[in-house]
Amino acid sequence: MRKKFLLILMGAMIPASAAGQSGRRGLKPPPPPPPEQLSEPPIESPPGRAPTAPAELTVLPESVLKRQLKALDNGSFSLGDFSGKILVVNLWASWCGPCRREVPEYEKVRKDFAGRGVEFIGLTAEDPRTSFERV
């Protein structure tokens, strides 16, 4: 009697489950909205020249520009010291595997851009007193 009951129960559950799942495959997502039409054509930069960044991306707050950062040679500097140059800031840590693997490529790019108005700065949050050798 128990075996018949389990077989009947299983026989009823399989079709019920299939019926509950069947409607999910038939639904199609709505089409994406049409692209926004611009009233004016986009402004293109001259060939060979990169487009300029919006003003809010080109200026850092004074508090950031004036903040003194400690250099590895026990000196200090601020980001404001590099006025008029492009800054490439790399945030890294000595315990970060991907950070350590990118050092050779980072150095290669830094050397390629030497003397071209680009400054490369590596920043870490590690304490220089305890992590100086690793950094």
PDB file of C-alpha atoms in Angstrom:
ATOM      1  CA  MET A   1       0.000   0.000   0.000  1.00  0.00           C
ATOM      2  CA  ARG A   2       2.835   2.371   0.877  1.00  0.00           C
ATOM      3  CA  LYS A   3       4.614   1.758  -2.404  1.00  0.00           C
ATOM      4  CA  LYS A   4       1.453   2.488  -4.394  1.00  0.00           C
ATOM      5  CA  PHE A   5       0.898   5.707  -2.454  1.00  0.00           C
ATOM      6  CA  LEU A   6       4.497   6.870  -3.139  1.00  0.00           C
ATOM      7  CA  LEU A   7       4.151   6.004  -6.834  1.00  0.00           C
ATOM      8  CA  ILE A   8       0.872   7.919  -7.099  1.00  0.00           C
ATOM      9  CA  LEU A   9       2.378  10.880  -5.225  1.00  0.00           C
ATOM     10  CA  MET A  10       5.461  10.911  -7.505  1.00  0.00           C
ATOM     11  CA  GLY A  11       3.227  10.544 -10.561  1.00  0.00           C
ATOM     12  CA  ALA A  12       1.258  13.625  -9.503  1.00  0.00           C
ATOM     13  CA  MET A  13       4.321  15.716  -8.554  1.00  0.00           C
ATOM     14  CA  ILE A  14       6.203  15.327 -11.853  1.00  0.00           C
ATOM     15  CA  PRO A  15       3.426  16.720 -14.092  1.00  0.00           C
ATOM     16  CA  ALA A  16       2.702  19.480 -11.557  1.00  0.00           C
ATOM     17  CA  SER A  17       6.344  20.490 -11.551  1.00  0.00           C
ATOM     18  CA  ALA A  18       6.542  20.421 -15.336  1.00  0.00           C
ATOM     19  CA  ALA A  19       3.400  22.555 -15.622  1.00  0.00           C
ATOM     20  CA  GLY A  20       4.815  25.086 -13.190  1.00  0.00           C
ATOM     21  CA  GLN A  21       8.077  25.383 -15.163  1.00  0.00           C
ATOM     22  CA  SER A  22       6.644  25.401 -18.664  1.00  0.00           C
ATOM     23  CA  GLY A  23       5.508  29.038 -18.660  1.00  0.00           C
ATOM     24  CA  ARG A  24       8.963  30.384 -17.821  1.00  0.00           C
ATOM     25  CA  ARG A  25      10.573  29.381 -21.092  1.00  0.00           C
ATOM     26  CA  GLY A  26       7.884  30.924 -23.285  1.00  0.00           C
ATOM     27  CA  LEU A  27       8.226  34.485 -22.007  1.00  0.00           C
ATOM     28  CA  LYS A  28      10.439  36.809 -24.014  1.00  0.00           C
ATOM     29  CA  PRO A  29      11.975  39.906 -22.415  1.00  0.00           C
ATOM     30  CA  PRO A  30      10.664  43.231 -23.676  1.00  0.00           C
ATOM     31  CA  PRO A  31      12.737  44.836 -26.427  1.00  0.00           C
ATOM     32  CA  PRO A  32      15.253  47.483 -25.357  1.00  0.00           C
ATOM     33  CA  PRO A  33      14.150  51.099 -25.660  1.00  0.00           C
ATOM     34  CA  PRO A  34      15.165  52.870 -28.874  1.00  0.00           C
ATOM     35  CA  PRO A  35      18.378  54.914 -28.667  1.00  0.00           C
ATOM     36  CA  GLU A  36      17.962  58.546 -27.721  1.00  0.00           C
ATOM     37  CA  GLN A  37      18.009  60.860 -30.716  1.00  0.00           C
ATOM     38  CA  LEU A  38      20.361  63.826 -30.316  1.00  0.00           C
ATOM     39  CA  SER A  39      19.204  67.193 -31.599  1.00  0.00           C
ATOM     40  CA  GLU A  40      22.778  68.076 -32.626  1.00  0.00           C
ATOM     41  CA  PRO A  41      25.525  65.834 -33.960  1.00  0.00           C
ATOM     42  CA  PRO A  42      28.150  64.870 -31.385  1.00  0.00           C
ATOM     43  CA  ILE A  43      31.263  67.011 -31.230  1.00  0.00           C
ATOM     44  CA  GLU A  44      34.256  65.112 -32.512  1.00  0.00           C
ATOM     45  CA  SER A  45      37.831  65.904 -31.649  1.00  0.00           C
ATOM     46  CA  PRO A  46      40.357  66.487 -34.431  1.00  0.00           C
ATOM     47  CA  PRO A  47      42.123  63.375 -35.737  1.00  0.00           C
ATOM     48  CA  GLY A  48      45.122  62.349 -33.669  1.00  0.00           C
ATOM     49  CA  ARG A  49      43.962  64.252 -30.591  1.00  0.00           C
ATOM     50  CA  ALA A  50      42.274  62.696 -27.568  1.00  0.00           C
ATOM     51  CA  PRO A  51      38.955  64.216 -26.474  1.00  0.00           C
ATOM     52  CA  THR A  52      39.198  66.519 -23.482  1.00  0.00           C
ATOM     53  CA  ALA A  53      37.767  65.419 -20.157  1.00  0.00           C
ATOM     54  CA  PRO A  54      34.864  67.274 -18.563  1.00  0.00           C
ATOM     55  CA  ALA A  55      35.937  70.076 -16.207  1.00  0.00           C
ATOM     56  CA  GLU A  56      34.810  68.178 -13.105  1.00  0.00           C
ATOM     57  CA  LEU A  57      37.305  65.395 -13.926  1.00  0.00           C
ATOM     58  CA  THR A  58      40.294  67.657 -14.543  1.00  0.00           C
ATOM     59  CA  VAL A  59      40.412  69.523 -11.235  1.00  0.00           C
ATOM     60  CA  LEU A  60      41.061  67.996  -7.830  1.00  0.00           C
ATOM     61  CA  PRO A  61      39.871  69.679  -4.624  1.00  0.00           C
ATOM     62  CA  GLU A  62      42.441  71.929  -2.928  1.00  0.00           C
ATOM     63  CA  SER A  63      42.505  69.645   0.125  1.00  0.00           C
ATOM     64  CA  VAL A  64      43.696  66.766  -2.064  1.00  0.00           C
ATOM     65  CA  LEU A  65      46.195  68.881  -4.016  1.00  0.00           C
ATOM     66  CA  LYS A  66      47.832  70.325  -0.884  1.00  0.00           C
ATOM     67  CA  ARG A  67      47.966  67.166   1.238  1.00  0.00           C
ATOM     68  CA  GLN A  68      51.551  66.136   1.934  1.00  0.00           C
ATOM     69  CA  LEU A  69      52.368  62.526   1.042  1.00  0.00           C
ATOM     70  CA  LYS A  70      55.443  60.696   2.301  1.00  0.00           C
ATOM     71  CA  ALA A  71      57.897  59.490  -0.330  1.00  0.00           C
ATOM     72  CA  LEU A  72      60.098  56.404  -0.057  1.00  0.00           C
ATOM     73  CA  ASP A  73      63.216  58.576   0.175  1.00  0.00           C
ATOM     74  CA  ASN A  74      61.841  60.078   3.442  1.00  0.00           C
ATOM     75  CA  GLY A  75      60.878  63.256   1.593  1.00  0.00           C
ATOM     76  CA  SER A  76      57.354  64.434   0.980  1.00  0.00           C
ATOM     77  CA  PHE A  77      55.360  65.765  -1.935  1.00  0.00           C
ATOM     78  CA  SER A  78      51.839  66.843  -2.812  1.00  0.00           C
ATOM     79  CA  LEU A  79      49.820  66.206  -5.949  1.00  0.00           C
ATOM     80  CA  GLY A  80      49.802  69.981  -6.504  1.00  0.00           C
ATOM     81  CA  ASP A  81      53.561  69.763  -7.216  1.00  0.00           C
ATOM     82  CA  PHE A  82      52.713  68.180 -10.575  1.00  0.00           C
ATOM     83  CA  SER A  83      50.569  71.018 -11.924  1.00  0.00           C
ATOM     84  CA  GLY A  84      50.159  70.887 -15.689  1.00  0.00           C
ATOM     85  CA  LYS A  85      51.106  67.214 -15.934  1.00  0.00           C
ATOM     86  CA  ILE A  86      49.018  64.113 -16.352  1.00  0.00           C
ATOM     87  CA  LEU A  87      49.034  62.016 -13.179  1.00  0.00           C
ATOM     88  CA  VAL A  88      48.737  58.247 -13.205  1.00  0.00           C
ATOM     89  CA  VAL A  89      48.049  57.128  -9.632  1.00  0.00           C
ATOM     90  CA  ASN A  90      48.436  53.437  -8.843  1.00  0.00           C
ATOM     91  CA  LEU A  91      46.953  52.239  -5.545  1.00  0.00           C
ATOM     92  CA  TRP A  92      48.668  49.052  -4.442  1.00  0.00           C
ATOM     93  CA  ALA A  93      49.838  46.967  -1.489  1.00  0.00           C
ATOM     94  CA  SER A  94      52.782  44.634  -0.977  1.00  0.00           C
ATOM     95  CA  TRP A  95      50.472  41.834   0.198  1.00  0.00           C
ATOM     96  CA  CYS A  96      48.321  42.066  -2.981  1.00  0.00           C
ATOM     97  CA  GLY A  97      49.353  39.404  -5.509  1.00  0.00           C
ATOM     98  CA  PRO A  98      47.878  41.127  -8.601  1.00  0.00           C
ATOM     99  CA  CYS A  99      49.490  44.411  -7.486  1.00  0.00           C
ATOM    100  CA  ARG A 100      52.898  42.771  -7.326  1.00  0.00           C
ATOM    101  CA  ARG A 101      52.457  41.036 -10.691  1.00  0.00           C
ATOM    102  CA  GLU A 102      51.686  44.335 -12.440  1.00  0.00           C
ATOM    103  CA  VAL A 103      54.895  46.080 -11.251  1.00  0.00           C
ATOM    104  CA  PRO A 104      57.067  45.060 -14.270  1.00  0.00           C
ATOM    105  CA  GLU A 105      54.434  46.237 -16.770  1.00  0.00           C
ATOM    106  CA  TYR A 106      53.814  49.427 -14.774  1.00  0.00           C
ATOM    107  CA  GLU A 107      57.556  50.189 -14.811  1.00  0.00           C
ATOM    108  CA  LYS A 108      57.740  49.556 -18.565  1.00  0.00           C
ATOM    109  CA  VAL A 109      54.903  52.010 -19.244  1.00  0.00           C
ATOM    110  CA  ARG A 110      56.432  54.542 -16.835  1.00  0.00           C
ATOM    111  CA  LYS A 111      59.739  54.406 -18.733  1.00  0.00           C
ATOM    112  CA  ASP A 112      57.951  54.678 -22.099  1.00  0.00           C
ATOM    113  CA  PHE A 113      56.291  57.927 -20.974  1.00  0.00           C
ATOM    114  CA  ALA A 114      59.377  59.455 -19.320  1.00  0.00           C
ATOM    115  CA  GLY A 115      59.814  63.099 -20.338  1.00  0.00           C
ATOM    116  CA  ARG A 116      56.362  63.351 -21.929  1.00  0.00           C
ATOM    117  CA  GLY A 117      54.511  65.328 -19.234  1.00  0.00           C
ATOM    118  CA  VAL A 118      53.191  62.245 -17.438  1.00  0.00           C
ATOM    119  CA  GLU A 119      53.967  61.453 -13.799  1.00  0.00           C
ATOM    120  CA  PHE A 120      53.406  57.991 -12.297  1.00  0.00           C
ATOM    121  CA  ILE A 121      52.741  57.773  -8.562  1.00  0.00           C
ATOM    122  CA  GLY A 122      52.337  54.555  -6.580  1.00  0.00           C
ATOM    123  CA  LEU A 123      50.343  54.984  -3.372  1.00  0.00           C
ATOM    124  CA  THR A 124      49.978  52.434  -0.597  1.00  0.00           C
ATOM    125  CA  ALA A 125      48.170  52.607   2.715  1.00  0.00           C
ATOM    126  CA  GLU A 126      50.849  50.488   4.389  1.00  0.00           C
ATOM    127  CA  ASP A 127      52.803  52.016   7.258  1.00  0.00           C
ATOM    128  CA  PRO A 128      56.255  52.981   5.940  1.00  0.00           C
ATOM    129  CA  ARG A 129      57.829  52.481   9.376  1.00  0.00           C
ATOM    130  CA  THR A 130      56.870  48.807   9.540  1.00  0.00           C
ATOM    131  CA  SER A 131      56.617  47.911   5.828  1.00  0.00           C
ATOM    132  CA  PHE A 132      59.479  49.946   4.329  1.00  0.00           C
ATOM    133  CA  GLU A 133      61.441  46.910   3.129  1.00  0.00           C
ATOM    134  CA  ARG A 134      58.427  45.299   1.437  1.00  0.00           C
ATOM    135  CA  VAL A 135      57.263  48.541  -0.174  1.00  0.00           C
TER     136      VAL A 135
END
